[in-house]
Short mmCIF file of C-alpha atoms and ligand atoms in Angstrom, two decimals:
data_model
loop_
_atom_site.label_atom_id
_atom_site.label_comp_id
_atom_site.label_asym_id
_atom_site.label_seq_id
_atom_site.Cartn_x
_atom_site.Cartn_y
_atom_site.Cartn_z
CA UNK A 1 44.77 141.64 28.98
CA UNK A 2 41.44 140.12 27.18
CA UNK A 3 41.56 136.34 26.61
CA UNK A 4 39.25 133.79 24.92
CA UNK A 5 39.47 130.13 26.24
CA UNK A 6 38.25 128.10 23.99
CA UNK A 7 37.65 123.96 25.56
CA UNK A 8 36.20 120.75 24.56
CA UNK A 9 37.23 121.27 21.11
CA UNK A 10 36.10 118.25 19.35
CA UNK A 11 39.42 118.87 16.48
CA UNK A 12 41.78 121.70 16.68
CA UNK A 13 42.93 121.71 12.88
CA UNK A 14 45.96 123.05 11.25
CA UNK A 15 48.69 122.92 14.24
CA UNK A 16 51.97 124.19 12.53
CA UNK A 17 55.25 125.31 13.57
CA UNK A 18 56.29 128.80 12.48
CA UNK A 19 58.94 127.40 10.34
CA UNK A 20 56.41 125.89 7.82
CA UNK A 21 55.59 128.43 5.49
CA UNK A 22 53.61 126.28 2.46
CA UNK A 23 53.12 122.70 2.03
CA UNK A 24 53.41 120.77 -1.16
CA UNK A 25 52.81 117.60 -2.62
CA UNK A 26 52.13 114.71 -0.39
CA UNK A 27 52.16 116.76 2.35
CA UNK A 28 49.45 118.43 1.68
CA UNK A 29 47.44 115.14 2.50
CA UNK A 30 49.15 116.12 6.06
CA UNK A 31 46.55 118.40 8.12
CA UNK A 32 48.13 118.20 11.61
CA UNK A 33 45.18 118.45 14.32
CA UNK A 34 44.79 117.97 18.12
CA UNK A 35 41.62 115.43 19.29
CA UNK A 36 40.17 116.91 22.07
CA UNK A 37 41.60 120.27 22.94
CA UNK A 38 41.46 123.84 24.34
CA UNK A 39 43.00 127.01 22.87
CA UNK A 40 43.67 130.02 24.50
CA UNK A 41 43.86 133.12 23.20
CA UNK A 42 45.71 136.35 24.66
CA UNK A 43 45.47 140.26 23.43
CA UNK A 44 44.54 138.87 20.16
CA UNK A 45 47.23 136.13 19.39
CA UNK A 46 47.49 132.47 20.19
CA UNK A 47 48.55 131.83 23.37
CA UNK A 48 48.97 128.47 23.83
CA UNK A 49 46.67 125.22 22.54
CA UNK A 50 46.70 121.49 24.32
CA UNK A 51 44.84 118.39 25.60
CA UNK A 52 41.58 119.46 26.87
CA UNK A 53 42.84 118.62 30.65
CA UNK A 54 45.14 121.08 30.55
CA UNK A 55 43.23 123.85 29.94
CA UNK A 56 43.68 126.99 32.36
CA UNK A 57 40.81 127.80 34.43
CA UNK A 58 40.20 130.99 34.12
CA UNK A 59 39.35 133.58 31.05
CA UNK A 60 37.64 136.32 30.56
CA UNK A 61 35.64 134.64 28.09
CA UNK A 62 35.13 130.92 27.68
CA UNK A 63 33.51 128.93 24.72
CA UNK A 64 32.57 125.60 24.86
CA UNK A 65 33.30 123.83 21.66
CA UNK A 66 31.92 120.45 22.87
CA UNK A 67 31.35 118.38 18.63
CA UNK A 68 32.66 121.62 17.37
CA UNK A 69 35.70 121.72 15.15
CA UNK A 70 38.26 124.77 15.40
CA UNK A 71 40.08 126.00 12.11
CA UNK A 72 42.18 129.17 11.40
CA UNK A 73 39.83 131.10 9.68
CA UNK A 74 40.45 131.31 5.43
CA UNK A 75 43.01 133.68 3.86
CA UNK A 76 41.38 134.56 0.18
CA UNK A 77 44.14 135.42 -1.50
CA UNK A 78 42.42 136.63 -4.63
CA UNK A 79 39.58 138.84 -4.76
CA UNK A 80 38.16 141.99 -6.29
CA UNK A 81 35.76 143.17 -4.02
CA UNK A 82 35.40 146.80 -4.44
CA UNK A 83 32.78 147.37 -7.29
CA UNK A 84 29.33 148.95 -7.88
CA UNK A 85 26.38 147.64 -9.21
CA UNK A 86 26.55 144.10 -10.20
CA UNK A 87 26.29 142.01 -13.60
CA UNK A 88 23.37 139.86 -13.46
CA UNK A 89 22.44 140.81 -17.41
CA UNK A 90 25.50 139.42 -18.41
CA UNK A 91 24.46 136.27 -16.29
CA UNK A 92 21.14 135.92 -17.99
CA UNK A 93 23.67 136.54 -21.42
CA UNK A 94 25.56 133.46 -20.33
CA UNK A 95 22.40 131.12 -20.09
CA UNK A 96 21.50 132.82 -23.52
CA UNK A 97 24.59 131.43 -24.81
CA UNK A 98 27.27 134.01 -25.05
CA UNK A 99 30.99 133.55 -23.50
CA UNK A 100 32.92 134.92 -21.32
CA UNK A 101 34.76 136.66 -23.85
CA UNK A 102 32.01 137.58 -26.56
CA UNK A 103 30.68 139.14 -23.58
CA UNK A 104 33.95 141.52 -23.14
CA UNK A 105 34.39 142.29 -26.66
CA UNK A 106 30.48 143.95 -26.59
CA UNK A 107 31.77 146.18 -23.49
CA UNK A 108 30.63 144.33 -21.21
CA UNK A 109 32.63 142.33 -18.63
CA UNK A 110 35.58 144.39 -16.96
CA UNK A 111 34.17 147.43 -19.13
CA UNK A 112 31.20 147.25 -17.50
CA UNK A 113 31.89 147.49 -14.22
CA UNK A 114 34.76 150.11 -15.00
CA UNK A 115 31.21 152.45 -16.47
CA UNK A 116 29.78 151.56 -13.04
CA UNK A 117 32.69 152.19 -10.93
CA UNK A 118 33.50 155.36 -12.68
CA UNK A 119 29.94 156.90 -11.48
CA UNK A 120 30.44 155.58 -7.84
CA UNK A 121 31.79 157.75 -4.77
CA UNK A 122 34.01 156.42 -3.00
CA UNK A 123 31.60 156.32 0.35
CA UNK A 124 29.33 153.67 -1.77
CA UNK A 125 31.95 151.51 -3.19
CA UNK A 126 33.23 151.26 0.81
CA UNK A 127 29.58 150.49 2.13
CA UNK A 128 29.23 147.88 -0.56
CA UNK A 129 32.96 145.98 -0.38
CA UNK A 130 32.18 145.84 3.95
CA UNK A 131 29.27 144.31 3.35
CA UNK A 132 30.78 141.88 1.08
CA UNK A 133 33.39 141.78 3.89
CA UNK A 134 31.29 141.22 6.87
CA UNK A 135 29.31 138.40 4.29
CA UNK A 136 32.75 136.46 3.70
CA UNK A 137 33.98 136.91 7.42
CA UNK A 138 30.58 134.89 7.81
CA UNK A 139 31.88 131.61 6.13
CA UNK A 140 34.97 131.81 7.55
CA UNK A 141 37.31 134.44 6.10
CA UNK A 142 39.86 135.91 7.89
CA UNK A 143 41.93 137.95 5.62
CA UNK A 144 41.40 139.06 2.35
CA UNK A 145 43.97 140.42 -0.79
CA UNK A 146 41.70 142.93 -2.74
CA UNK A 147 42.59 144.13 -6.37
CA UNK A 148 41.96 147.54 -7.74
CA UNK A 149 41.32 146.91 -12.07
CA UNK A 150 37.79 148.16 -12.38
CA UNK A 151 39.22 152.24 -12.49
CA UNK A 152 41.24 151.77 -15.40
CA UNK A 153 42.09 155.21 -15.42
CA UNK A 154 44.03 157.61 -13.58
CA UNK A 155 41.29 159.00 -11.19
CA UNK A 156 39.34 155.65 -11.07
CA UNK A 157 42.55 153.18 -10.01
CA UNK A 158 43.94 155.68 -7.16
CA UNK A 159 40.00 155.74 -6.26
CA UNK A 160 40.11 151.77 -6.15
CA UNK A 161 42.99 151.76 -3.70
CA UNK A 162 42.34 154.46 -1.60
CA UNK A 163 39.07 152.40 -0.98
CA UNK A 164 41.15 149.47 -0.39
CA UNK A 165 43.49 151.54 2.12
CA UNK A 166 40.19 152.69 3.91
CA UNK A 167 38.79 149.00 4.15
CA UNK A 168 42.37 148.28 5.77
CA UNK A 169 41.61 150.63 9.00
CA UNK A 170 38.09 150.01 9.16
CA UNK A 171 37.96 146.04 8.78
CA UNK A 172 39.42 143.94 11.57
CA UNK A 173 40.20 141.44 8.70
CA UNK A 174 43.61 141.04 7.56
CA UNK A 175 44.14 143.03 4.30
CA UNK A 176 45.99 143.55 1.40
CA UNK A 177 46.14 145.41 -1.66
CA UNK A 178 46.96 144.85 -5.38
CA UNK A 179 47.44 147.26 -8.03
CA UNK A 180 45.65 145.81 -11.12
CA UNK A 181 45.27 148.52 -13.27
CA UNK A 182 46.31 146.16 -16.27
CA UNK A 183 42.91 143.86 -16.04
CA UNK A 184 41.77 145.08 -19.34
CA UNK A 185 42.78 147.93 -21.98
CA UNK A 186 40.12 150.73 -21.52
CA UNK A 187 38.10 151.56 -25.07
CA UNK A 188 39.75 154.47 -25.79
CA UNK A 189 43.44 152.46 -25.28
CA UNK A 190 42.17 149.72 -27.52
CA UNK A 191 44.14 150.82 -30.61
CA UNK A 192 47.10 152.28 -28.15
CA UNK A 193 48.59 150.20 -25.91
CA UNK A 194 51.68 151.87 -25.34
CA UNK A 195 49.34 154.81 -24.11
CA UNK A 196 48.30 153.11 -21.64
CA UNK A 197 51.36 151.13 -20.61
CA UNK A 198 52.37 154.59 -20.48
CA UNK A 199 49.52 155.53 -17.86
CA UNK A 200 50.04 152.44 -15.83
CA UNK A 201 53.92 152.19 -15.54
CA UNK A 202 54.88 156.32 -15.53
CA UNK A 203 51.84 157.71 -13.97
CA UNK A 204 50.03 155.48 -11.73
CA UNK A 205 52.65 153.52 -10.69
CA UNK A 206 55.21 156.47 -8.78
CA UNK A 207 51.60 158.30 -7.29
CA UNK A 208 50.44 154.71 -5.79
CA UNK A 209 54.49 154.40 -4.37
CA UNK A 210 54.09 157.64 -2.96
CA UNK A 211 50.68 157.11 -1.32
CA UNK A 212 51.64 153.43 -0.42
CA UNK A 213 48.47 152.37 -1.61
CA UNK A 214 49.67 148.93 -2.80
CA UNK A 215 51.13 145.66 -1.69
CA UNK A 216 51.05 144.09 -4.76
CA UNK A 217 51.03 144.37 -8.31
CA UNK A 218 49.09 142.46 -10.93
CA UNK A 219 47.99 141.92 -14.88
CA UNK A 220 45.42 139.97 -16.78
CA UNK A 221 47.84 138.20 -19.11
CA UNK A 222 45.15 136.37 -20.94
CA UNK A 223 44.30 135.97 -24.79
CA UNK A 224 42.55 139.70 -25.57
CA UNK A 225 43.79 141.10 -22.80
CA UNK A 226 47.74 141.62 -21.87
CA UNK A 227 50.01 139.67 -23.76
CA UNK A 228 53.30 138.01 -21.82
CA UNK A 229 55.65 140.77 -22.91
CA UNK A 230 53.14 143.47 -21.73
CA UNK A 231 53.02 141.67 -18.68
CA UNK A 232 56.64 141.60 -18.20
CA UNK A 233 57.14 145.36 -18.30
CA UNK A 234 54.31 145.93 -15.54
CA UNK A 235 55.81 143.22 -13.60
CA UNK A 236 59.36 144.72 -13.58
CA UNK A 237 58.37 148.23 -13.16
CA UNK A 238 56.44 147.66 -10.01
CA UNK A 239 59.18 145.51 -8.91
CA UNK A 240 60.89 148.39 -9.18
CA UNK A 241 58.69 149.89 -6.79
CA UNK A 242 58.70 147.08 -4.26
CA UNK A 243 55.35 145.51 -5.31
CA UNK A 244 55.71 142.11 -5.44
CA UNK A 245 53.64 139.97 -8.60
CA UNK A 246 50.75 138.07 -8.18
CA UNK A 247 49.13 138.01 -11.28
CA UNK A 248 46.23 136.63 -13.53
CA UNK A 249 47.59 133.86 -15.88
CA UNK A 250 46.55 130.98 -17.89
CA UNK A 251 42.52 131.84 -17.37
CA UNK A 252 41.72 131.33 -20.85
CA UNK A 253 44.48 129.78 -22.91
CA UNK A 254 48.09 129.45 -22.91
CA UNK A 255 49.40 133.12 -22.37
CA UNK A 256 53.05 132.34 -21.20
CA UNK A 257 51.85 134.54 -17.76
CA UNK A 258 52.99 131.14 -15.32
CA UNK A 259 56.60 131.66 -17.18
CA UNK A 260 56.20 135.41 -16.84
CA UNK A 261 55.38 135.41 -13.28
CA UNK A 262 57.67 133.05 -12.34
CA UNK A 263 61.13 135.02 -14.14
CA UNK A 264 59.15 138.07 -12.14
CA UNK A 265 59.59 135.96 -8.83
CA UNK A 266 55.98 136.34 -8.60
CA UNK A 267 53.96 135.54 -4.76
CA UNK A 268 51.90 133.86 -7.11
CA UNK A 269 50.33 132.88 -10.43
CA UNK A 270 46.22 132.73 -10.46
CA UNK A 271 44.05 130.65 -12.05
CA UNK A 272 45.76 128.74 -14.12
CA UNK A 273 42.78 126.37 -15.69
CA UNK A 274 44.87 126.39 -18.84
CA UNK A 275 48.25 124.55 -17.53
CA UNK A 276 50.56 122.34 -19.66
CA UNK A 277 53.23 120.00 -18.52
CA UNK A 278 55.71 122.86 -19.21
CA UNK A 279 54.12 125.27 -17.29
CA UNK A 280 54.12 122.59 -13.87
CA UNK A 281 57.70 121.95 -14.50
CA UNK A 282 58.64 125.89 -14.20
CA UNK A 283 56.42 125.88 -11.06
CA UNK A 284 58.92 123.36 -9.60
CA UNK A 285 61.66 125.56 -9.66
CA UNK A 286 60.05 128.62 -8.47
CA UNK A 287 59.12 129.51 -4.81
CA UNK A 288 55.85 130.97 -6.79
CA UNK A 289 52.24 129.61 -5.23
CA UNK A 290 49.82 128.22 -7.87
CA UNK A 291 46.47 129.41 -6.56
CA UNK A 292 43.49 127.89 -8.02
CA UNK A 293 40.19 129.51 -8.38
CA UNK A 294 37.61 126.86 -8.87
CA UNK A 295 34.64 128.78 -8.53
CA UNK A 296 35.45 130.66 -11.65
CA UNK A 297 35.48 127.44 -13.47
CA UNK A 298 32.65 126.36 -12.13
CA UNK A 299 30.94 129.98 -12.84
CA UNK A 300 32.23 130.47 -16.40
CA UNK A 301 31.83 126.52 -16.94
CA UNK A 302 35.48 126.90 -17.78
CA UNK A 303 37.74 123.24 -17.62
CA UNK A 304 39.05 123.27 -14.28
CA UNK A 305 42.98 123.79 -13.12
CA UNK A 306 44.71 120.35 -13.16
CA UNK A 307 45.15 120.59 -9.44
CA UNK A 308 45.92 116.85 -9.28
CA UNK A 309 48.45 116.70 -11.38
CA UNK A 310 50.25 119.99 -10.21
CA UNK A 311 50.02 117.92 -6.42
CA UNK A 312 51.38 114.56 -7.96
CA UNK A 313 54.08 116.21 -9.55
CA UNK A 314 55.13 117.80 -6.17
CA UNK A 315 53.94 121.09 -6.11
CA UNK A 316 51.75 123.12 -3.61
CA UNK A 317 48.58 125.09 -4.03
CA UNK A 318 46.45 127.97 -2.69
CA UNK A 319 42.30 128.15 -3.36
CA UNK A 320 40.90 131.49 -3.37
CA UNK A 321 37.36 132.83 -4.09
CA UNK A 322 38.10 135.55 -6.83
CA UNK A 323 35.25 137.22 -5.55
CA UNK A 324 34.13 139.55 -8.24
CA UNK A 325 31.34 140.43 -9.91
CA UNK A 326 31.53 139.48 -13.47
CA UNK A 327 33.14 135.75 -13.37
CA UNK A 328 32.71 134.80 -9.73
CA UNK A 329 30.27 136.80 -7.83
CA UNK A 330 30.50 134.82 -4.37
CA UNK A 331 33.25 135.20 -1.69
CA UNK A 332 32.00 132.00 -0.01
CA UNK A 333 35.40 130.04 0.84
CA UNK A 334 33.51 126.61 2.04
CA UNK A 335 31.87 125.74 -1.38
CA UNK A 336 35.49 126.60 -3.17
CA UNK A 337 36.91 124.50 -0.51
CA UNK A 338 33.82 121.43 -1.66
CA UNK A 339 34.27 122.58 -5.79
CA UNK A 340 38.35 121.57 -5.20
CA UNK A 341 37.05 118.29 -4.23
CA UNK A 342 34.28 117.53 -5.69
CA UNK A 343 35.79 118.88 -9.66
CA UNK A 344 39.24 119.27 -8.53
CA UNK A 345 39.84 115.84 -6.43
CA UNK A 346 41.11 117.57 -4.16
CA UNK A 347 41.11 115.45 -0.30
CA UNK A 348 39.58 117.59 2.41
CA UNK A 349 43.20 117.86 4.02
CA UNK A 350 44.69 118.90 0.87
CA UNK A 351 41.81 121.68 0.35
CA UNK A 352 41.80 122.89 3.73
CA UNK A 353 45.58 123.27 3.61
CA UNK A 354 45.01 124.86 0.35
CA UNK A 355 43.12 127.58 1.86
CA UNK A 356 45.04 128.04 5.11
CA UNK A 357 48.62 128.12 5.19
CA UNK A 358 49.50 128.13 1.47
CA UNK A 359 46.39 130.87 0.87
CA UNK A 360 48.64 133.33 3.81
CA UNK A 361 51.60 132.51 1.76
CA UNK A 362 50.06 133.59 -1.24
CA UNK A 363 49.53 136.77 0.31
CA UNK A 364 52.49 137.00 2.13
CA UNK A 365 50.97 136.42 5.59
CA UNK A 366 52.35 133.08 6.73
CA UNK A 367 53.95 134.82 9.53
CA UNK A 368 51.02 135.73 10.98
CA UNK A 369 48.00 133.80 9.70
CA UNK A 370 47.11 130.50 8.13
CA UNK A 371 47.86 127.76 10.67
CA UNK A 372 47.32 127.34 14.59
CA UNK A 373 51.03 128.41 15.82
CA UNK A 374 51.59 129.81 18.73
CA UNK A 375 52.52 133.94 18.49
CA UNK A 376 50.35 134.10 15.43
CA UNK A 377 46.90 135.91 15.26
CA UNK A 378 44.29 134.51 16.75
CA UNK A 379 41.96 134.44 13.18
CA UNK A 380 40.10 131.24 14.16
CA UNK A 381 36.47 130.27 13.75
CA UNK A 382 34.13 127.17 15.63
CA UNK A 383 32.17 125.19 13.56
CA UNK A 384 28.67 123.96 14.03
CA UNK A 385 28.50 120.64 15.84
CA UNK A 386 29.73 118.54 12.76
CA UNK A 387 30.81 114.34 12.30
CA UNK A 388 34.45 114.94 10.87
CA UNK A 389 36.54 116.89 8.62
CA UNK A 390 35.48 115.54 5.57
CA UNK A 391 31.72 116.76 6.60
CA UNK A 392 32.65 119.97 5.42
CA UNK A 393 33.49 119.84 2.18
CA UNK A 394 30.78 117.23 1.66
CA UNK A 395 27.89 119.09 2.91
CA UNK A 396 28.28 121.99 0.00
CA UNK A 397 26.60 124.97 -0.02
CA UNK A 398 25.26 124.76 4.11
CA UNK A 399 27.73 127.44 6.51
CA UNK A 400 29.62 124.71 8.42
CA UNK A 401 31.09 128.14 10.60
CA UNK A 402 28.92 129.08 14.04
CA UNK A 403 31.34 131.68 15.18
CA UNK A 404 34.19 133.71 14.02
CA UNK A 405 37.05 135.01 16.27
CA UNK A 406 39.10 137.88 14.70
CA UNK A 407 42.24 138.81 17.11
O1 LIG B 1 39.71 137.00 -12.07
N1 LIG B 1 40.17 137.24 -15.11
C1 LIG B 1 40.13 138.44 -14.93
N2 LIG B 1 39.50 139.11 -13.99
C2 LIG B 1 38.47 138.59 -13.18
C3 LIG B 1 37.15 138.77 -13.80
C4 LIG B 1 36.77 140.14 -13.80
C5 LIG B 1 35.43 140.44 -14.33
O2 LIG B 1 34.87 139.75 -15.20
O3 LIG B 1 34.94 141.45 -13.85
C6 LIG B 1 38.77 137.17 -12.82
O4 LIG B 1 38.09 136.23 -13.23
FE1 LIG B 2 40.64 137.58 -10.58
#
């Protein structure tokens, strides 16, 4: 039996009881912590947490946490890590002028890094995604959903999640995967959609059921890329296969993807800078997650998601990185967690919750991950020696995180 003691903690943050799966609204100004504390961990999971004086004597390892803070580590909930190369022409394009989606229409964007991925084994896409791994684990990460969507083809999707699968046995970071072979519509599609519907829903979609190389399943319903109705009929038909939605929606303008993904009882709904009034109220009714992506906005110099109002009207949120490398190319969860208060207003306890619990729910790992709960995994990480919560998200762009546990 291997156990960690950690003592002296400074702030043990994020104490939950398993029954609290999300929390919304005012509670999400709520971020229940212990002054003072020890936690001990056992064969991986959280064995039990208290006032310092309690602590047991023995471990086999103890860490003293004396001005330290403790925090379950981050669950990104939205990122697209497995890619070659990298897009920094398009970057240079973007100070030059061009947008996001003047970029796409040239081939660039998605298209480009489908070219890329298309000439990449899959040994090098694996080398480069755990490096971006071991990089976000850094800052703080503890579990990661990754989407396929740069294959966009037979061969090149099933080579995406295979990836993903291998990154599963070879990371000790939490994992999932989402099918997201609907990002964009390849060139030679661009005049036939139903083609490529056709590829997606009655090709790809039984061989990835049969491999069980997906958790989830997800579409780019966006303005130039798949409309609501297109969006629909992926969502359904991986229903069908027992991939639940978490999709791409409201990026660029109003696509109808929130209302999509909700009627599709999606996890969640992603990105969502363009959001209405409408859109909020359908969120209310929906056990759905809004996850928010500022660093895209902040990236693509987009108008950020209304996070405020979608908290004053009740609802909860998620933040997750979006790590990719066309429209976000950082994984680095502590300046997403500073952008969602500094451009969002976010309050620390709000953004911290954001990217704890209701980021696990988002990827359907509540249950295990996202809070300090007794019986859950012991994904935790020690902070430098810092003044108070609010120092993190304040001192932007530094690594507030000094060590990382994982189980
Ligand atoms: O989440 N919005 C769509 N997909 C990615 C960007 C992908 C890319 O540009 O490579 C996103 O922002
Ligand atoms: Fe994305």
């Amino acid at each position: 039996m291997a156990s960690i003691l950690i003592r002296n903690i400074k702030s043990l943050v994020g104490i939950r009881s398993l029954e609290v799966q999300t929390v919304k609204g005012k509670d999400m100004t709520q971020l229940p912590s212990l002054e003072n504390a020890y936690l001990l961990i056992e064969d991986g999971l959280i064995k039990s947490y208290g006032e310092n004086d309690l602590a047991p004597a023995h471990a086999d390892e103890i860490i003293d946490a004396t001005g330290r803070f403790v925090f379950p580590c981050w669950c990104d909930s939205h990122t697209h890590i497995v890619y070659a190369g990298s897009r920094e022409s398009e970057f240079v394009d973007k100070i030059n002028g061009l947008g996001y989606e003047e970029i796409a229409k040239r081939g660039g964007g998605i298209l480009n890094s489908a070219a890329k991925l298309a000439n990449a084994s899959e040994e090098e896409l694996l080398d480069a995604a755990l490096g971006r791994l071991e990089e976000m684990e850094s800052h703080g990460t503890g579990a990661v959903e990754i989407k396929s969507g740069y294959g966009l083809s037979y061969e090149g999707e099933l080579k995406m999640l295979r990836v993903i699968r291998t990154l599963k046995e070879k990371s000790k970071l939490t994992i999932k995967a989402n099918f997201l072979g609907a990002h964009a519509f390849p060139a030679e599609f661009k005049q036939n959609h139903e083609g490529y519907m056709d590829l997606l829903i009655n090709k790809l979609l039984p061989q990835i059921a049969a491999e069980g190389l997906a958790d989830f399943i997800d579409a780019f319903c966006d303005r130039g890329f798949f409309s609501a109705d297109e969006t629909d009929r992926i969502l359904q038909a991986g229903t069908k296969y027992g991939l639940r939605a978490k999709i791409h929606a409201n990026e660029l303008d109003y696509s109808g993807g929130i209302e999509v993904g909700v009627k599709n009882n999606a996890l969640s709904v992603d990105h969502l800078e363009v959001t209405g009034d409408a859109q909020i109220e359908v969120l209310k009714h929906s056990s759905t997650m809004p996850t928010l992506l500022p660093s895209t906005a902040f990236y693509l110099g987009l108008d950020y998601a209304p996070a405020r109002r979608m908290i004053d009207s009740g609802l909860p949120i998620a933040l997750a990185s979006d790590f990719n490398p066309g429209s976000s190319p950082s994984g680095n969860m502590p300046f997403v967690i500073s952008l969602a208060c500094i451009q969002m207003k976010m309050l620390p306890e709000e953004a911290i919750n954001a990217a704890t619990l209701n980021s696990a729910y988002a990827m359907g790992v509540q249950q295990q991950l996202g809070s300090i709960t007794i019986g859950k995994k012991a994904n935790v990480f020690v902070t430098k020696p810092i003044s108070s919560l609010a120092f993190l998200p304040y001192s932007f762009g530094s690594n507030p995180v000094e060590r990382v546990i994982i189980s």
